[in-house]
XYZ file of C-alpha atoms in Angstrom:
414
model
C -44.272 3.113 -24.817
C -47.409 3.884 -26.793
C -47.067 3.265 -30.531
C -47.087 6.305 -32.808
C -48.185 6.795 -36.364
C -45.362 7.212 -38.860
C -45.165 7.963 -42.550
C -44.232 5.142 -44.895
C -40.887 5.763 -46.641
C -41.029 5.890 -50.396
C -39.015 3.394 -52.458
C -35.618 4.565 -53.606
C -36.208 2.847 -56.904
C -38.758 5.573 -57.702
C -36.219 8.356 -57.138
C -34.489 10.209 -59.888
C -31.074 8.871 -60.952
C -27.980 9.984 -59.055
C -27.056 10.107 -55.419
C -29.571 9.622 -52.633
C -29.243 10.484 -48.962
C -30.648 9.139 -45.721
C -30.382 10.776 -42.304
C -30.923 8.637 -39.209
C -31.552 10.803 -36.133
C -31.416 9.914 -32.426
C -32.245 12.253 -29.532
C -29.295 12.202 -27.110
C -29.540 10.810 -23.556
C -33.175 9.703 -23.646
C -32.550 6.608 -21.500
C -31.460 8.467 -18.330
C -34.435 10.805 -18.757
C -36.793 7.839 -18.926
C -35.255 6.185 -15.892
C -35.721 9.367 -13.870
C -39.247 10.328 -14.942
C -40.713 7.328 -16.774
C -41.572 6.582 -20.390
C -44.247 9.278 -20.557
C -41.622 12.001 -20.743
C -39.807 10.131 -23.553
C -43.081 9.948 -25.457
C -43.565 13.698 -25.043
C -40.026 14.485 -26.229
C -40.316 12.180 -29.250
C -43.695 13.619 -30.244
C -42.441 17.220 -30.165
C -39.176 16.246 -31.906
C -41.181 14.697 -34.729
C -43.182 17.902 -35.142
C -40.015 19.992 -35.292
C -38.342 17.723 -37.835
C -41.487 17.792 -39.963
C -40.870 21.506 -40.490
C -37.415 20.772 -41.934
C -38.235 17.998 -44.380
C -41.579 18.528 -46.184
C -40.201 20.045 -49.390
C -36.966 18.064 -49.687
C -37.648 14.528 -48.539
C -39.705 12.147 -46.489
C -39.718 11.972 -42.686
C -40.573 8.694 -40.981
C -39.854 6.611 -37.876
C -38.087 3.271 -38.429
C -37.967 2.850 -34.637
C -39.938 4.306 -31.722
C -36.961 6.491 -30.735
C -35.341 7.089 -34.123
C -36.230 9.352 -37.029
C -35.218 8.991 -40.669
C -35.232 11.465 -43.539
C -34.735 10.091 -47.041
C -33.900 12.562 -49.819
C -33.588 11.845 -53.565
C -30.836 13.498 -55.565
C -28.847 14.749 -52.532
C -25.038 14.668 -52.318
C -22.813 14.678 -49.238
C -22.658 18.451 -48.765
C -26.422 18.668 -48.849
C -26.762 15.821 -46.338
C -24.424 17.597 -43.922
C -26.333 20.872 -44.291
C -29.639 19.096 -43.708
C -28.254 17.317 -40.639
C -26.994 20.615 -39.211
C -30.390 22.227 -39.874
C -32.166 19.310 -38.182
C -29.934 19.641 -35.091
C -30.556 23.390 -34.908
C -34.325 22.924 -35.241
C -34.451 20.280 -32.513
C -32.354 22.379 -30.114
C -34.073 25.675 -30.953
C -36.015 25.777 -27.662
C -36.602 23.543 -24.627
C -39.479 21.081 -24.935
C -42.368 21.552 -22.517
C -43.170 18.266 -20.771
C -45.303 17.172 -17.827
C -42.109 17.258 -15.713
C -40.933 20.668 -16.859
C -38.749 21.948 -19.699
C -36.256 19.591 -21.361
C -33.430 20.853 -23.583
C -32.448 18.335 -26.256
C -29.675 17.641 -28.729
C -29.462 14.996 -31.452
C -26.826 12.760 -33.000
C -27.206 12.042 -36.707
C -25.823 9.423 -39.052
C -25.944 10.107 -42.797
C -25.473 7.828 -45.777
C -25.084 9.006 -49.372
C -24.982 6.531 -52.231
C -25.968 6.043 -55.886
C -28.879 3.756 -56.785
C -28.715 2.051 -53.386
C -31.554 0.015 -51.985
C -33.365 1.329 -48.937
C -31.923 -1.588 -46.926
C -28.317 -0.814 -47.919
C -28.703 2.914 -47.364
C -30.409 2.361 -44.010
C -27.692 -0.013 -42.814
C -24.969 2.487 -43.728
C -26.851 5.351 -42.035
C -27.233 3.191 -38.923
C -23.480 2.492 -38.829
C -22.803 6.232 -39.222
C -25.267 6.956 -36.385
C -23.422 4.520 -34.107
C -20.191 6.385 -34.879
C -21.947 9.680 -34.101
C -23.260 8.380 -30.780
C -19.788 7.115 -29.839
C -18.311 10.527 -30.682
C -20.390 12.428 -28.112
C -23.663 14.299 -28.037
C -24.783 16.460 -30.960
C -22.447 14.718 -33.433
C -22.857 14.126 -37.170
C -21.165 11.341 -39.122
C -21.467 10.623 -42.851
C -20.862 7.472 -44.916
C -19.835 9.311 -48.082
C -20.099 7.054 -51.114
C -21.040 3.622 -52.404
C -17.487 2.443 -51.728
C -17.518 4.097 -48.304
C -20.870 2.464 -47.512
C -19.464 -0.984 -48.247
C -16.199 -0.197 -46.458
C -18.114 0.964 -43.399
C -20.192 -2.198 -43.313
C -17.126 -4.392 -43.759
C -15.303 -2.491 -41.024
C -18.126 -2.974 -38.525
C -18.460 -6.679 -39.305
C -14.702 -7.168 -39.109
C -14.536 -5.314 -35.789
C -17.333 -7.459 -34.398
C -15.664 -10.691 -35.484
C -12.245 -9.599 -34.187
C -13.603 -8.498 -30.831
C -15.634 -11.665 -30.379
C -12.705 -13.905 -31.343
C -10.302 -11.982 -29.102
C -12.573 -12.047 -26.067
C -13.539 -15.646 -26.696
C -9.887 -16.674 -26.956
C -8.983 -14.743 -23.823
C -6.813 -12.147 -25.585
C -7.316 -9.752 -22.711
C -4.664 -9.135 -20.063
C -4.257 -6.795 -17.130
C -1.453 -4.543 -15.978
C -1.027 -3.091 -12.506
C -0.479 0.482 -11.358
C 0.246 1.273 -7.685
C -1.911 3.597 -5.588
C 0.157 5.058 -2.743
C -0.512 6.931 0.496
C -0.148 10.687 0.053
C 1.814 11.243 3.270
C 4.860 9.709 4.892
C 6.709 6.998 2.997
C 4.033 6.831 0.272
C 3.528 3.115 0.806
C 1.388 1.140 -1.635
C -2.231 0.874 -0.506
C -3.443 -1.207 -3.465
C -2.911 -1.730 -7.191
C -5.240 -0.666 -9.980
C -5.983 -3.321 -12.637
C -5.985 -1.881 -16.168
C -7.271 -3.974 -19.070
C -5.206 -4.517 -22.207
C -6.356 -6.063 -25.482
C -3.746 -8.156 -27.282
C -4.432 -8.756 -30.979
C -3.317 -11.841 -32.850
C -0.495 -9.830 -34.465
C 0.839 -8.926 -31.015
C -0.383 -5.316 -30.971
C -1.596 -4.170 -27.565
C -4.346 -1.596 -27.016
C -5.301 0.229 -23.828
C -8.824 0.118 -22.441
C -9.418 3.669 -23.658
C -8.603 2.536 -27.204
C -10.687 -0.636 -27.349
C -13.488 -0.073 -24.802
C -15.694 2.017 -27.150
C -15.594 -0.809 -29.711
C -16.449 -3.422 -27.074
C -19.335 -1.334 -25.738
C -20.586 -0.580 -29.246
C -20.749 -4.296 -30.051
C -22.520 -5.189 -26.811
C -19.557 -7.133 -25.413
C -19.093 -5.180 -22.171
C -20.259 -8.038 -19.968
C -17.783 -10.468 -21.528
C -14.915 -8.027 -20.972
C -15.850 -7.331 -17.347
C -15.997 -11.061 -16.609
C -12.549 -11.670 -18.091
C -10.965 -8.804 -16.152
C -12.576 -10.060 -12.925
C -11.267 -13.607 -13.537
C -7.728 -12.280 -14.119
C -7.855 -10.079 -11.004
C -9.147 -12.913 -8.827
C -6.398 -15.229 -10.134
C -3.827 -12.599 -9.142
C -5.334 -12.221 -5.668
C -5.344 -15.993 -5.245
C -1.665 -16.249 -6.184
C -0.587 -13.200 -4.136
C -2.030 -13.208 -0.595
C -0.501 -9.771 0.090
C -2.093 -8.103 -2.932
C -5.097 -5.800 -2.918
C -6.589 -4.914 -6.316
C -9.132 -2.507 -7.797
C -11.137 -3.373 -10.923
C -13.410 -1.045 -12.843
C -16.766 -2.346 -14.075
C -19.019 -1.043 -16.831
C -22.739 -0.392 -16.161
C -23.785 -3.811 -17.521
C -22.040 -5.572 -14.611
C -24.701 -4.359 -12.184
C -27.208 -6.803 -13.656
C -24.821 -9.527 -14.827
C -25.525 -12.619 -12.741
C -22.572 -14.462 -14.281
C -20.148 -11.733 -13.134
C -21.425 -12.104 -9.570
C -21.282 -15.910 -9.835
C -17.579 -15.688 -10.781
C -16.908 -13.663 -7.626
C -18.906 -15.996 -5.371
C -17.207 -19.088 -6.790
C -13.794 -17.552 -6.121
C -14.833 -16.856 -2.516
C -15.651 -20.525 -1.994
C -12.219 -21.571 -3.238
C -10.195 -18.886 -1.430
C -11.410 -17.548 1.880
C -11.108 -13.767 2.286
C -10.326 -13.106 -1.388
C -13.186 -10.611 -1.750
C -11.816 -8.600 1.196
C -8.869 -7.626 -0.997
C -10.982 -6.592 -3.996
C -12.205 -3.062 -4.753
C -14.968 -2.770 -7.383
C -15.038 0.663 -9.028
C -18.048 2.289 -10.691
C -18.201 5.689 -12.400
C -20.113 8.385 -10.528
C -21.814 9.357 -13.800
C -23.228 5.860 -14.263
C -24.461 5.497 -10.713
C -25.964 8.997 -10.541
C -28.165 8.268 -13.559
C -29.309 4.875 -12.254
C -29.128 4.917 -8.466
C -31.997 2.453 -8.084
C -30.432 -0.012 -10.495
C -27.131 -0.021 -8.595
C -28.521 -0.171 -5.039
C -29.087 -3.941 -5.134
C -25.711 -4.513 -6.816
C -23.891 -2.539 -4.114
C -25.740 -4.393 -1.357
C -24.702 -7.738 -2.836
C -21.085 -6.585 -3.186
C -20.999 -5.578 0.466
C -22.296 -8.992 1.457
C -19.331 -10.612 -0.324
C -16.889 -8.436 1.610
C -15.653 -6.498 -1.434
C -14.981 -2.761 -1.183
C -16.870 -0.262 -3.333
C -15.182 2.625 -5.127
C -16.710 5.569 -6.963
C -14.557 6.918 -9.820
C -14.607 10.303 -11.587
C -15.918 11.728 -8.317
C -16.974 15.346 -8.720
C -18.015 14.961 -12.359
C -21.717 14.646 -11.513
C -21.708 15.966 -7.926
C -23.974 13.453 -6.217
C -25.801 15.066 -3.329
C -24.702 14.378 0.231
C -27.959 12.467 0.727
C -27.250 10.231 -2.283
C -23.679 9.573 -1.156
C -24.877 8.791 2.349
C -27.390 6.337 0.911
C -24.872 4.616 -1.406
C -22.019 4.612 1.131
C -19.019 3.805 -1.096
C -15.815 2.920 0.746
C -13.642 4.984 -1.585
C -13.970 7.870 -4.021
C -11.501 8.570 -6.825
C -11.461 12.217 -7.882
C -12.165 13.204 -11.482
C -8.887 13.846 -13.322
C -10.274 17.076 -14.743
C -10.277 18.456 -11.196
C -6.846 17.231 -10.144
C -4.766 17.809 -13.288
C -2.704 20.973 -12.778
C -4.407 21.740 -9.471
C -1.268 23.414 -8.096
C -2.008 26.418 -10.327
C -5.820 26.281 -10.238
C -7.315 28.062 -7.214
C -10.917 27.407 -8.280
C -10.291 23.657 -8.507
C -8.658 23.720 -5.065
C -11.759 25.312 -3.527
C -14.058 22.766 -5.177
C -11.799 19.888 -4.207
C -11.678 21.070 -0.603
C -15.483 20.779 -0.397
C -15.499 17.346 -2.058
C -12.862 15.988 0.334
C -14.800 17.389 3.295
C -17.929 15.627 2.065
C -16.028 12.343 1.707
C -14.469 12.745 5.165
C -17.861 13.178 6.794
C -18.908 9.838 5.331
C -15.597 8.164 6.273
C -14.644 7.448 2.664
C -11.019 7.207 1.585
C -10.113 9.715 -1.160
C -7.854 8.897 -4.123
C -6.534 11.304 -6.751
C -5.798 9.711 -10.132
C -3.549 10.778 -12.999
C -1.046 12.690 -10.862
C 2.106 13.489 -12.831
C 3.816 16.266 -10.855
C 5.190 16.685 -7.337
C 3.525 20.103 -7.073
C 0.052 18.659 -7.687
C 0.754 15.817 -5.256
C 1.813 18.273 -2.540
C -1.331 20.413 -2.937
C -3.602 17.361 -2.938
C -2.015 15.990 0.222
C -2.514 19.387 1.850
C -6.198 19.343 0.909
C -6.640 16.036 2.715
C -6.475 13.600 -0.211
C -5.241 10.355 1.320
C -3.992 8.395 -1.705
C -2.420 9.164 -5.067
C -2.225 7.330 -8.391
C -0.270 8.245 -11.509
C 3.042 7.971 -13.329
C 4.650 10.115 -10.619
C 4.316 7.123 -8.285
C 4.704 4.114 -10.536
C 4.403 2.931 -14.119
C 1.968 0.267 -15.253
C 3.527 -3.201 -15.094
C 2.602 -6.669 -16.270
C 4.253 -8.067 -13.138
C 2.766 -7.449 -9.708
C 5.109 -6.818 -6.813
C 2.800 -6.878 -3.789
C 4.060 -5.228 -0.647
C 3.062 -5.344 2.982
C 0.309 -2.861 2.427
C -1.175 -0.641 5.189
C -3.037 -2.584 7.842
C -6.106 -0.353 7.704
C -9.058 -1.897 5.936
C -10.370 -0.033 2.939
C -13.901 -1.133 3.676
C -15.870 1.196 5.927
C -16.153 0.107 9.561
C -19.458 1.913 10.065
């Protein structure tokens, strides 16, 4: 990306006594935009965003760019309430109208981290604002987070460092386990088709956290690859010990380019013939729809090993029929937001009917996740959903009880 001119931030030591504020601003979802249209469009969005922010800050502080895709506003004599108001004003200004680019109009939002402290150095204030920005980004688009005081600034820094050390030590010591949840056929005797592997993080004090509770921390600290490798190792060990078992593991986007993850799978294949045939690798539709090119090679390599490919949260992004036909997953798992309470949701039933028809045309097996009522299960089976997962059909368990699962292969025959 072409370098841009930026203003030099003034020294906080020259500010008037009292509290000082810093806002660190990031435009949401720039990476997918760049992957679709190239870095030129990012450059255009950043340039216009800078111009809009310049209208907010000239009389109250200094606007500058500490990073090519980040903006900072430093303000002397500003307390927490003022920082929040300024952040809200900055968000409103950025989102006031779509940005005209060479590829058409782009609507933007921004996440903002704020730090407010007394007599803090620029380095300390910037570090606290960066931590608050990370929290904002993890909270969803268009979020604002504030590190409120000198004590809060130090607490925030200590918390992040402690979290990093704990996560690294836990992953390094193998304090990750998996539990198993059955996925059953929707019709007949509801026999087990396969088991879903769900990651659990066990702390040194014995506390156990679900993937939903600890995954954001792992991703935030850049440890996704390490987690995916450990879950794969545990799943492969289970498959090796249980010749009747068939398991599904979910992978994060980083796995698509992780050569070590693939090496673990290939090494297991050498030591246990046919082990990959009983493995389903699941990827979120949202991830793959944003980076189809990145995943194409990964999916091709997976197919060569014999592993099945599953697409989760299906219906959340609505990949086109052409894209689905190109990617050819063996299985799709419907987005829970579509299946939850479907017995009383006619609109969801109509949408689901079209999604199942699309999957049927491409010979993909369809799974509904998170099913907790017999009524929902009955409607889903009637719509042509072949397999069901949820507490209605089995709790998560640390012990696997493999059954003589259906003889049909999950992998596509075409």
